[in-house]
Amino acid sequence: MTDTIVSYLAKFGPFKDLLEFLTESYGANGPTLFAFLIFLVGVIIIVTILSTIGGLGTYAERKISADMQLRMGPNRVGPYGILQFLADGVKMLMKEDIVPKDVDRLLFFIAPMLALTGVFGTLAVIPFSSGFTLTDLNVGVVYLIGISSLVGLAIFLGGYASNSKWSMLGGMRGASQIISYEIPIVLSILAVVLLSGGLSFGVITRAQGGWPHEWFIFHNPFTFIGFFVLFIGSLAETNRAPFDLPEAESELVSGYHTEFTGMRFAFFALAEYIEVFVVCGVTAALFLGGYQVPFNLGGDTIWGQLLQLGAFFSKTLALYYFVIVIRWTLPRLRVDQLMTMCWKYLIPIALFNLVGAGVWMWLFKGKSLFVLLFKSGTAAAGIH
Amino acid sequence: MFDLTLFFISAVLTVIGAIMVITTKDLMHACIYLLASFLGMAGLYLTLGADFVAAIQLLVYVGGVVILMVFAVMLTGGPHAQKQNKFGMIKTALMGNIRTYTIGGLTAVVVLLMMVKLYISIFKNYTAGELPNYLPTVERIGKSLITDHVLAFEISSVLLLGALIGAAIIARPRKNRIN
Amino acid sequence: MMGLASYLIISTILFICGVIAILARKNIIAILLGLELILNASALNFVAYTRFLNNSIDGHIFSLFIIVIAAAEAAVALAIVLRFYQIRETVHIDDATQLQG
């Protein structure tokens, strides 16, 4: 039952000694300073790792698409071309920073920052493991939905500030799409909140178990549908194909970031790839058991934490792979088809799911389908 | 210490944002300063121990209202829309001029005096007692919403439904009736 | 520094800014921005009084309802603005002289 990385680390001996030393040296503010330092180190570690994952995401995307199209993909820089993203980053840094004439300079400079702020802000509540969570807010889900909508605003502002027709169209599409698809996402998350009885990711993850039959996706038929609603909505929220209308390259050159060059473009691209990781992680935490390991192997020790990290990252990266495969498999939707899909299909389905999950909780006292089917053998049901 | 830092940053963000909303000449910039003000408000709610209200502030205002405002700015011709109506009669700039700002400023002074008159007793007499600790409010709010305030809760859902349908009906283009 | 007075001063500044925005602006959307500021100021007052005067949760409930009403108001008002722009091709508040749509 650890809430943050600080409360997890505070259990161990050396850290207690350090805490006492700090308390003696700095007076009453010792624990606060300790917490601040730990958070600083944790934030730096998480941001670095996630930026690397975002960079590797571009590499993985190119490599997987090359596999699917019988090409080689990047293979020059480093073993199997795995350092390609570093080369790309250096190229971005060296590029001339072009600011087109008649752009809205304030918004042009703010938009990429807003995109990165929105994405990195969500990392604060992602439950990587039971100990390695930056903070377990008791309103974590609401916070995550709220702060990640800064990305939608950034996309719109980027499109508007560029003073270009393509960017404008891309930005408008992005804003309407993100506003619309937030509704099915929130509704399907609400069903999970209803089942677990808490708004924080820690509570939701602890309400599930290590084995697949204890996950919320197999809890009842409604959550099984809700998982797919959430996944489709997340694809639209992060502007991934088949919903990548804001940057549809066959119609809009490059959409909202047509006029951005150099690091500003890199910020947008990085924000997109990290956001894909974030939504995959959120989906894994909400429906696929998050960091839960079978038999709670390792417990609270450091090996247990590493196992939990492995469980979380393997689930998330499997979803990430699936997202990339979807991008290179499905054709892009039209704008009206996009809106029809959201308002006429996903939202009614999500509403039905929410009501259905509530009725299920009322009828079966919150027992999962598996427990109901194998009521006689509790060992088979896996109740620990 | 941490609370004080958060309070200071949030207060500066809120106040500067609100002042820039009324001084900037660009409507789109005004929306962005309003966003800054809302973010600062969420921080202020956190320093007051209202975590759920802060999260809802983020969700509704940052995610909903500001994007809606920016979207409406674009759909009504952008911030640089025409500065007079189609008869060419009114030359007032859309974002206000000296006269309107004078009227607004005078009214603001009157309102400020009224509020000072109201607040002066609070400032003089109020002494901060022992403040309660920060406690999670989500459970208490949830229980309160379905027991004491259940009627207001239901009415607000009807209000939201009405707003949804009304907005959809009002904004729907009716081509045959445009004169 | 984090007393009741500082929160009241902040909310007063927000309220004054909202009043000035409503009176000085001629663009309907800019007026709506001022309205949002005023609603926020009142919500901040409720939460501040909840913390400093009585610790009952009702102030938070009031703030939540204010936020709900502000969202509904923004949606309907912007719909009206869009309709108005379709008819008159302007968002100038002084052009809104007819009740007929």
XYZ file of C-alpha atoms in Angstrom:
664
model
C 0.000 0.000 0.000
C 2.396 2.649 -1.163
C 1.060 5.824 -2.615
C 4.055 7.569 -4.085
C 7.656 6.831 -4.805
C 8.581 8.804 -1.690
C 6.469 6.751 0.680
C 7.844 3.599 -0.951
C 11.469 4.633 -0.563
C 10.923 5.916 2.962
C 10.504 2.285 4.085
C 14.123 1.354 3.463
C 16.940 1.777 5.953
C 19.462 3.942 4.096
C 16.769 6.375 3.106
C 15.622 6.639 6.700
C 19.175 7.510 7.699
C 19.386 10.073 4.934
C 16.046 11.487 6.047
C 17.268 11.871 9.615
C 20.484 13.467 8.411
C 18.536 15.944 6.302
C 16.168 16.680 9.152
C 19.084 17.445 11.465
C 20.844 19.571 8.881
C 17.928 21.604 7.668
C 15.562 21.633 10.587
C 11.903 20.909 10.212
C 11.944 21.117 6.438
C 14.037 17.970 6.090
C 11.263 15.584 4.983
C 9.870 18.162 2.590
C 13.287 18.677 1.041
C 13.785 14.916 0.882
C 10.447 14.500 -0.862
C 11.300 17.296 -3.244
C 14.670 15.756 -4.128
C 13.171 12.303 -4.655
C 10.434 13.749 -6.843
C 13.025 15.709 -8.818
C 15.100 12.586 -9.484
C 11.962 10.573 -10.291
C 10.680 13.196 -12.689
C 14.024 13.414 -14.462
C 14.209 9.624 -14.789
C 10.637 9.298 -16.076
C 10.909 12.177 -18.536
C 14.191 10.853 -19.898
C 12.908 7.307 -20.274
C 9.645 8.423 -21.821
C 11.436 10.732 -24.262
C 13.618 7.805 -25.284
C 10.522 5.651 -25.688
C 8.958 8.394 -27.796
C 12.064 8.467 -29.961
C 12.162 4.701 -30.217
C 8.484 4.860 -31.153
C 9.367 6.573 -34.418
C 11.975 3.892 -35.063
C 9.523 1.105 -34.219
C 6.900 2.654 -36.448
C 9.247 2.795 -39.426
C 10.594 -0.681 -38.801
C 7.188 -2.317 -38.359
C 5.768 -0.581 -41.412
C 8.830 -1.717 -43.360
C 8.209 -5.280 -42.210
C 4.595 -5.113 -43.273
C 5.525 -3.730 -46.694
C 8.520 -6.040 -47.294
C 11.049 -3.236 -47.069
C 14.223 -2.885 -45.015
C 13.463 0.203 -42.982
C 16.179 2.272 -41.318
C 19.342 0.161 -41.021
C 22.344 2.504 -41.238
C 22.781 4.176 -37.852
C 23.761 1.770 -35.107
C 22.823 -1.931 -34.922
C 19.690 -2.540 -37.016
C 19.388 1.232 -37.353
C 18.169 1.590 -33.791
C 19.947 4.916 -33.305
C 18.069 6.451 -36.207
C 15.972 8.578 -33.868
C 19.126 10.195 -32.432
C 20.259 11.080 -35.917
C 16.833 12.516 -36.637
C 16.990 14.553 -33.448
C 20.397 15.968 -34.332
C 19.078 16.839 -37.773
C 16.097 18.617 -36.205
C 18.376 20.590 -33.907
C 20.663 21.662 -36.737
C 17.823 22.764 -38.995
C 17.107 26.396 -39.661
C 14.342 27.669 -37.416
C 11.887 29.179 -39.870
C 9.137 31.452 -38.604
C 6.864 32.234 -41.551
C 5.699 35.747 -42.272
C 2.419 36.876 -40.649
C 2.281 34.102 -38.076
C 0.806 34.836 -34.675
C 4.151 34.813 -32.905
C 2.954 34.287 -29.334
C 0.747 31.339 -30.216
C 3.316 29.982 -32.647
C 5.856 29.747 -29.835
C 3.403 28.579 -27.184
C 1.688 25.769 -29.115
C 4.544 23.176 -29.118
C 5.232 23.921 -25.453
C 1.568 23.356 -24.608
C 1.622 20.016 -26.414
C 4.639 18.828 -24.433
C 3.225 20.242 -21.178
C -0.010 18.370 -21.647
C 1.759 15.090 -22.325
C 4.370 15.347 -19.588
C 1.715 16.482 -17.130
C -0.075 13.175 -17.567
C 3.050 11.235 -16.587
C 2.615 12.316 -12.971
C -0.217 9.855 -12.359
C 0.746 6.922 -14.582
C 1.149 3.868 -12.275
C 4.395 2.309 -13.504
C 4.585 0.040 -10.473
C 3.215 0.025 -6.958
C 6.292 1.858 -5.696
C 7.449 3.764 -8.732
C 4.472 6.081 -9.166
C 5.181 9.768 -9.017
C 1.954 10.544 -7.237
C -1.248 8.611 -6.718
C -3.769 11.446 -6.803
C -7.167 10.502 -5.452
C -8.636 12.253 -8.505
C -6.019 10.846 -10.874
C -8.350 9.846 -13.694
C -10.059 13.226 -13.875
C -6.709 14.987 -13.683
C -5.356 12.896 -16.527
C -8.314 13.579 -18.815
C -8.178 17.278 -18.008
C -4.491 17.841 -18.448
C -4.216 15.748 -21.608
C -6.781 17.925 -23.345
C -4.096 20.634 -23.423
C -2.710 18.671 -26.377
C -5.904 19.235 -28.328
C -5.718 22.933 -27.620
C -2.061 22.947 -28.699
C -2.958 21.264 -31.976
C -5.660 23.823 -32.630
C -3.417 26.765 -31.719
C -0.617 25.381 -33.864
C -3.002 25.189 -36.786
C -4.372 28.644 -36.178
C -1.076 30.429 -35.515
C 0.601 29.170 -38.688
C -1.616 31.391 -40.834
C -1.837 28.706 -43.483
C -4.889 27.086 -45.017
C -3.639 23.520 -44.552
C -2.714 24.124 -40.937
C -6.023 25.829 -40.280
C -8.035 22.923 -41.636
C -5.932 20.442 -39.719
C -6.297 22.393 -36.506
C -10.075 22.680 -36.865
C -10.364 18.973 -37.540
C -8.138 18.209 -34.581
C -10.116 20.326 -32.155
C -13.530 18.991 -33.170
C -12.269 15.415 -33.188
C -10.640 15.661 -29.768
C -13.651 17.346 -28.153
C -16.006 14.734 -29.610
C -13.995 11.656 -28.738
C -13.427 12.771 -25.168
C -17.051 11.848 -24.380
C -16.934 8.086 -25.153
C -13.528 7.892 -23.436
C -14.839 9.475 -20.243
C -17.984 7.338 -20.303
C -16.080 4.091 -20.702
C -13.606 5.112 -17.980
C -16.570 5.899 -15.729
C -17.706 2.274 -16.012
C -14.329 1.168 -14.635
C -14.529 3.768 -11.874
C -17.946 2.361 -11.020
C -16.538 -1.158 -10.711
C -13.482 -0.255 -8.654
C -15.001 2.494 -6.521
C -12.147 4.943 -6.792
C -10.881 7.711 -9.040
C -7.186 7.029 -8.492
C -5.116 4.716 -10.630
C -3.780 2.966 -7.544
C -7.246 1.954 -6.377
C -8.293 0.886 -9.862
C -5.177 -1.202 -10.380
C -5.365 -2.817 -6.947
C -8.993 -3.766 -7.626
C -7.724 -6.067 -10.367
C -5.420 -9.046 -10.174
C -2.425 -10.535 -11.862
C -4.238 -13.168 -13.910
C -6.210 -12.265 -17.039
C -9.513 -13.419 -15.553
C -9.124 -10.848 -12.789
C -8.677 -7.970 -15.208
C -11.487 -5.534 -15.730
C -11.657 -6.312 -19.441
C -12.984 -9.802 -18.608
C -14.981 -8.654 -15.595
C -18.294 -8.589 -17.436
C -19.494 -8.232 -21.039
C -19.952 -4.485 -20.710
C -16.362 -3.779 -19.761
C -15.258 -6.038 -22.595
C -17.020 -3.702 -25.022
C -15.879 -0.682 -23.019
C -12.257 -1.633 -23.545
C -12.653 -1.396 -27.296
C -14.585 1.865 -27.044
C -11.770 3.301 -24.932
C -9.139 1.995 -27.326
C -10.836 3.434 -30.417
C -11.384 6.728 -28.617
C -7.746 6.825 -27.563
C -6.669 6.299 -31.161
C -8.769 9.298 -32.160
C -7.594 11.346 -29.193
C -3.943 10.894 -30.156
C -4.602 11.502 -33.865
C -3.393 8.074 -34.878
C -4.550 6.365 -38.017
C -7.275 5.617 -38.984
C -8.223 8.890 -37.296
C -5.209 10.989 -38.324
C -7.355 13.558 -40.113
C -5.605 16.574 -38.551
C -2.411 15.599 -40.313
C -3.821 13.763 -43.301
C -0.815 13.981 -45.583
C -2.700 13.172 -48.763
C -5.079 16.098 -48.285
C -3.465 18.624 -45.965
C 0.295 18.369 -46.705
C 1.093 17.754 -43.055
C -1.864 19.242 -41.217
C -1.392 21.398 -38.186
C 2.402 21.199 -38.144
C 2.958 22.082 -41.785
C 4.683 25.363 -40.968
C 6.706 24.137 -38.005
C 10.363 23.341 -38.485
C 13.244 22.142 -36.389
C 12.733 21.611 -32.702
C 9.199 22.967 -32.755
C 8.161 20.222 -35.140
C 10.139 17.753 -33.035
C 8.152 18.832 -29.978
C 4.889 18.068 -31.740
C 6.136 14.714 -33.016
C 7.575 13.757 -29.629
C 4.357 14.790 -27.889
C 2.363 12.600 -30.253
C 4.498 9.509 -29.732
C 4.681 9.913 -25.945
C 0.934 10.459 -25.831
C 0.403 7.178 -27.639
C 2.490 5.504 -24.935
C 0.522 7.308 -22.228
C -2.892 6.286 -23.540
C -1.673 2.708 -23.985
C -0.439 2.765 -20.396
C -3.739 4.172 -19.164
C -5.670 1.523 -21.068
C -3.408 -1.154 -19.593
C -3.858 0.225 -16.084
C -7.616 0.552 -16.378
C -8.522 -2.664 -18.156
C -5.520 -4.991 -18.317
C -4.464 -5.123 -14.696
C -1.728 -2.516 -14.897
C 1.339 -3.490 -12.912
C -0.268 -6.493 -11.210
C 1.893 -9.625 -11.272
C 0.487 -13.158 -10.760
C 0.752 -14.384 -7.152
C 2.027 -10.885 -6.264
C 5.527 -12.220 -6.930
C 8.278 -10.364 -5.162
C 5.938 -8.271 -3.067
C 7.334 -4.935 -2.014
C 10.977 -5.769 -2.563
C 12.995 -4.216 -5.326
C 12.644 -7.398 -7.447
C 8.900 -7.231 -7.068
C 8.982 -3.651 -8.251
C 11.065 -4.652 -11.272
C 8.597 -7.443 -12.084
C 5.720 -4.990 -11.814
C 7.525 -2.540 -14.073
C 8.045 -5.378 -16.542
C 4.365 -6.325 -16.423
C 3.246 -2.742 -16.970
C 5.683 -2.064 -19.779
C 5.013 -5.344 -21.581
C 1.245 -4.728 -21.566
C 1.720 -1.134 -22.675
C 4.196 -1.960 -25.413
C 1.949 -4.747 -26.715
C -0.826 -2.163 -27.089
C 1.693 0.219 -28.681
C 2.581 -2.452 -31.243
C -1.098 -2.972 -31.933
C -1.593 0.772 -32.481
C 1.242 0.856 -35.011
C -0.081 -2.199 -36.829
C -3.520 -0.571 -37.025
C -1.997 2.531 -38.553
C -0.440 0.589 -41.390
C -3.480 -1.638 -41.925
C -6.599 0.497 -42.011
C -7.445 3.319 -44.429
C -8.267 6.762 -43.120
C -11.861 7.776 -42.355
C -13.612 10.743 -43.907
C -14.522 13.659 -41.640
C -18.251 12.963 -41.670
C -17.628 9.255 -41.090
C -15.455 10.214 -38.119
C -18.199 12.300 -36.549
C -20.860 9.695 -37.348
C -18.770 7.007 -35.708
C -18.335 9.079 -32.564
C -21.799 10.505 -32.060
C -23.977 7.747 -33.510
C -22.072 4.625 -32.501
C -19.437 5.094 -29.813
C -21.356 7.393 -27.459
C -24.579 5.304 -27.395
C -22.505 2.153 -26.903
C -20.526 3.797 -24.106
C -23.709 5.023 -22.411
C -25.215 1.550 -22.684
C -22.031 0.135 -21.179
C -22.169 2.535 -18.271
C -25.771 1.631 -17.475
C -25.037 -2.042 -17.996
C -22.042 -1.975 -15.667
C -24.177 -0.291 -13.026
C -26.909 -2.917 -13.392
C -24.279 -5.677 -13.206
C -22.885 -4.215 -9.992
C -26.387 -4.083 -8.537
C -27.419 -7.576 -9.659
C -24.295 -9.572 -8.883
C -22.821 -7.516 -6.023
C -19.753 -6.684 -8.066
C -18.669 -10.264 -8.727
C -16.948 -10.856 -12.015
C -18.245 -13.187 -14.709
C -15.542 -15.717 -13.946
C -16.465 -15.884 -10.274
C -20.113 -16.382 -11.201
C -19.319 -19.195 -13.637
C -17.029 -21.064 -11.247
C -18.795 -20.225 -8.030
C -18.196 -23.650 -6.549
C -14.430 -23.713 -6.781
C -12.932 -20.612 -5.263
C -9.484 -21.934 -6.050
C -10.358 -21.982 -9.721
C -11.750 -18.478 -9.445
C -8.387 -17.343 -8.218
C -9.539 -15.361 -5.224
C -6.532 -14.762 -3.050
C 6.644 25.956 2.030
C 5.415 23.950 -0.948
C 1.905 25.264 -0.418
C 3.164 28.809 -0.342
C 5.089 28.350 -3.590
C 2.073 26.813 -5.276
C -0.151 29.572 -3.947
C 2.190 32.295 -5.163
C 2.590 30.838 -8.660
C -1.137 30.182 -9.002
C -2.115 33.622 -7.732
C 0.281 35.362 -10.112
C -0.939 33.208 -13.014
C -4.581 33.888 -12.187
C -4.267 37.631 -11.708
C -1.928 38.274 -14.642
C -4.115 36.114 -16.872
C -7.282 37.927 -15.852
C -5.709 41.332 -16.384
C -4.334 40.324 -19.774
C -7.781 39.060 -20.792
C -9.131 42.583 -20.549
C -6.113 44.428 -21.913
C -5.100 42.412 -24.949
C -6.387 43.482 -28.330
C -6.392 40.007 -29.852
C -9.361 37.785 -29.115
C -7.390 34.576 -29.569
C -4.724 35.797 -27.159
C -7.477 36.660 -24.698
C -8.641 33.035 -24.833
C -5.112 31.827 -24.085
C -4.740 34.226 -21.157
C -8.079 32.969 -19.908
C -6.625 29.466 -20.074
C -3.691 30.628 -17.931
C -6.132 32.147 -15.474
C -8.112 28.899 -15.266
C -4.957 26.865 -14.669
C -4.026 29.243 -11.873
C -7.514 28.829 -10.424
C -7.026 25.061 -10.335
C -3.805 25.624 -8.380
C -5.626 27.929 -5.957
C -8.279 25.266 -5.385
C -5.504 22.817 -4.559
C -4.043 25.179 -1.968
C -7.533 25.340 -0.459
C -7.676 21.557 -0.169
C -10.421 21.205 -2.796
C -8.864 18.483 -4.914
C -12.026 17.346 -6.681
C -13.052 20.885 -7.582
C -9.558 21.509 -8.944
C -9.696 18.399 -11.111
C -13.155 19.288 -12.389
C -11.896 22.810 -13.088
C -9.132 21.311 -15.220
C -11.514 18.921 -16.955
C -14.329 21.356 -17.718
C -12.550 24.634 -18.311
C -9.214 23.636 -19.800
C -10.603 20.701 -21.726
C -13.987 22.054 -22.639
C -14.783 25.719 -22.330
C -11.511 27.178 -23.645
C -11.465 24.887 -26.689
C -15.122 25.768 -27.285
C -14.319 29.483 -27.069
C -11.353 29.208 -29.428
C -13.468 27.168 -31.808
C -16.221 29.768 -31.761
C -13.672 32.508 -32.448
C -12.580 30.653 -35.554
C -16.115 29.899 -36.751
C -17.074 33.559 -36.469
C -14.412 34.776 -38.832
C -11.359 34.883 -36.635
C -10.143 37.633 -34.349
C -9.586 39.999 -37.254
C -13.198 40.108 -38.330
C -14.640 43.151 -40.004
C -14.612 46.234 -37.848
C -17.991 47.574 -38.925
C -21.345 46.088 -39.716
C -22.540 45.612 -43.254
C -24.153 49.056 -43.433
C -20.839 50.637 -42.492
C -22.531 52.512 -39.690
C -20.672 51.575 -36.562
C -16.988 52.260 -36.507
C -16.391 50.967 -32.987
C -13.543 48.537 -32.814
C -14.753 45.085 -31.820
C -12.456 44.842 -28.821
C -13.536 48.141 -27.301
C -12.207 51.679 -27.440
C -11.402 54.509 -25.048
C -15.045 55.319 -24.337
C -16.127 51.805 -23.535
C -13.050 51.276 -21.388
C -13.842 54.470 -19.494
C -17.358 53.261 -18.805
C -16.082 49.866 -17.793
C -13.406 51.346 -15.563
C -15.833 53.672 -13.783
C -18.272 50.829 -13.183
C -15.410 48.713 -11.942
C -14.466 51.424 -9.453
C -18.039 51.555 -8.161
C -18.204 47.762 -7.864
C -14.799 47.742 -6.179
C -15.955 50.289 -3.589
C -19.041 48.206 -2.899
C -16.987 45.072 -2.445
C -14.493 46.834 -0.204
C -17.410 48.029 1.898
C -18.580 44.433 2.145
C -15.176 42.935 2.813
C -13.780 45.515 5.211
C -15.442 43.941 8.232
C -14.073 40.528 7.248
C -10.573 41.908 6.846
C -10.759 43.655 10.214
C -12.472 41.040 12.315
C -11.446 37.715 10.853
C -8.609 35.954 12.570
C -7.460 32.669 11.189
C -8.080 29.874 13.624
C -6.680 26.380 13.491
C -7.015 25.320 9.863
C -8.131 21.741 9.173
C -5.743 19.359 7.484
C -6.029 18.597 3.812
C -8.393 15.665 3.500
C -9.624 13.888 0.374
C -12.974 15.395 -0.504
C -14.157 13.021 -3.223
C -16.037 10.638 -0.925
C -17.690 13.400 1.043
C -18.733 15.205 -2.138
C -20.087 11.992 -3.625
C -22.111 11.121 -0.535
C -23.378 14.671 -0.253
C -24.420 14.741 -3.902
C -26.660 11.707 -3.582
C -28.099 12.491 -0.164
C -28.465 16.151 0.734
C -28.131 17.691 -2.705
C -29.757 15.001 -4.790
C -32.460 17.325 -6.134
C -29.925 19.893 -7.337
C -27.883 17.066 -8.826
C -30.828 15.744 -10.827
C -31.897 19.217 -11.910
C -28.399 19.982 -13.131
C -28.479 16.829 -15.251
C -31.746 18.023 -16.802
C -30.130 21.430 -17.311
C -27.192 19.853 -19.113
C -29.489 17.800 -21.318
C -31.445 20.934 -22.156
C -28.252 22.826 -22.925
C -27.044 20.013 -25.183
C -30.264 19.785 -27.176
C -30.731 23.546 -27.229
C -27.227 24.226 -28.470
C -27.592 21.592 -31.186
C -30.919 23.029 -32.336
C -29.842 26.670 -32.214
C -26.542 26.226 -34.012
C -27.980 24.061 -36.794
C -27.875 25.993 -40.057
C -31.294 26.707 -41.552
C -30.467 27.787 -45.043
C -33.938 28.700 -46.253
C -34.486 31.303 -43.566
C -31.283 33.306 -43.893
C -32.263 36.734 -45.087
C 0.078 35.079 3.437
C -2.304 32.246 2.561
C -5.124 33.775 4.577
C -8.736 34.349 3.693
C -7.980 37.955 2.730
C -5.605 37.043 -0.078
C -8.148 34.713 -1.672
C -10.838 37.372 -1.387
C -8.526 39.906 -3.021
C -7.783 37.515 -5.888
C -11.462 36.814 -6.437
C -12.215 40.540 -6.305
C -9.610 41.182 -8.994
C -11.151 38.444 -11.127
C -14.620 39.884 -10.635
C -13.497 43.422 -11.529
C -11.735 42.129 -14.628
C -14.907 40.323 -15.624
C -17.019 43.448 -15.177
C -14.608 45.515 -17.236
C -14.530 42.864 -19.956
C -18.325 42.736 -20.120
C -18.712 46.499 -20.303
C -15.742 47.471 -22.429
C -15.670 44.766 -25.064
C -17.866 44.923 -28.122
C -17.232 41.379 -29.299
C -19.778 38.884 -28.005
C -17.178 36.172 -27.411
C -14.969 38.583 -25.465
C -17.988 39.382 -23.298
C -18.447 35.665 -22.678
C -14.826 35.479 -21.533
C -15.643 38.149 -18.950
C -18.654 36.129 -17.807
C -16.477 33.086 -17.257
C -14.128 35.201 -15.135
C -17.008 36.360 -12.931
C -18.310 32.819 -12.453
C -14.815 31.675 -11.526
C -14.479 34.458 -8.972
C -17.677 33.385 -7.253
C -16.615 29.730 -7.250
C -13.272 30.674 -5.692
C -15.096 32.592 -2.962
C -17.219 29.573 -2.101
C -14.205 27.280 -1.785
C -12.216 29.852 0.205
C -15.037 30.352 2.711
C -15.404 26.590 2.967
C -11.804 26.226 4.048
C -11.545 29.208 6.354
C -14.967 29.636 7.928
C -16.831 26.325 8.111
C -15.459 23.048 6.979
C -18.700 21.687 5.576
C -18.586 20.339 2.038
C -21.490 22.441 0.757
C -19.210 25.163 -0.568
C -17.518 22.650 -2.845
C -20.913 21.477 -4.074
C -21.821 25.061 -4.881
C -18.569 25.474 -6.806
C -19.256 22.312 -8.752
C -22.717 23.519 -9.701
C -21.256 26.867 -10.729
C -18.823 25.032 -13.000
C -21.651 22.932 -14.458
C -23.765 25.996 -15.103
C -20.813 27.831 -16.631
C -20.227 24.942 -19.035
C -23.893 24.806 -20.034
C -23.989 28.577 -20.404
C -20.871 28.584 -22.576
C -22.300 25.907 -24.869
C -25.667 27.616 -25.353
C -24.190 31.101 -25.650
C -21.659 30.036 -28.247
C -24.420 28.286 -30.185
C -26.376 31.538 -30.146
C -23.260 33.416 -31.281
C -22.754 31.017 -34.175
C -26.398 31.359 -35.237
C -26.134 35.131 -34.948
C -23.028 35.085 -37.107
C -24.781 32.969 -39.722
C -27.609 35.507 -39.969
C -25.822 38.837 -39.585
C -22.221 37.973 -40.438
C -20.955 39.893 -37.447
C -20.235 39.303 -33.782
C -20.616 42.945 -32.804
C -22.893 43.231 -29.774
C -24.520 46.435 -31.086
C -25.756 44.640 -34.184
C -27.978 42.426 -32.082
C -31.002 44.673 -32.389
C -33.696 42.228 -33.459
C -35.338 39.433 -31.555
C -36.331 37.700 -34.761
C -33.910 35.008 -35.935
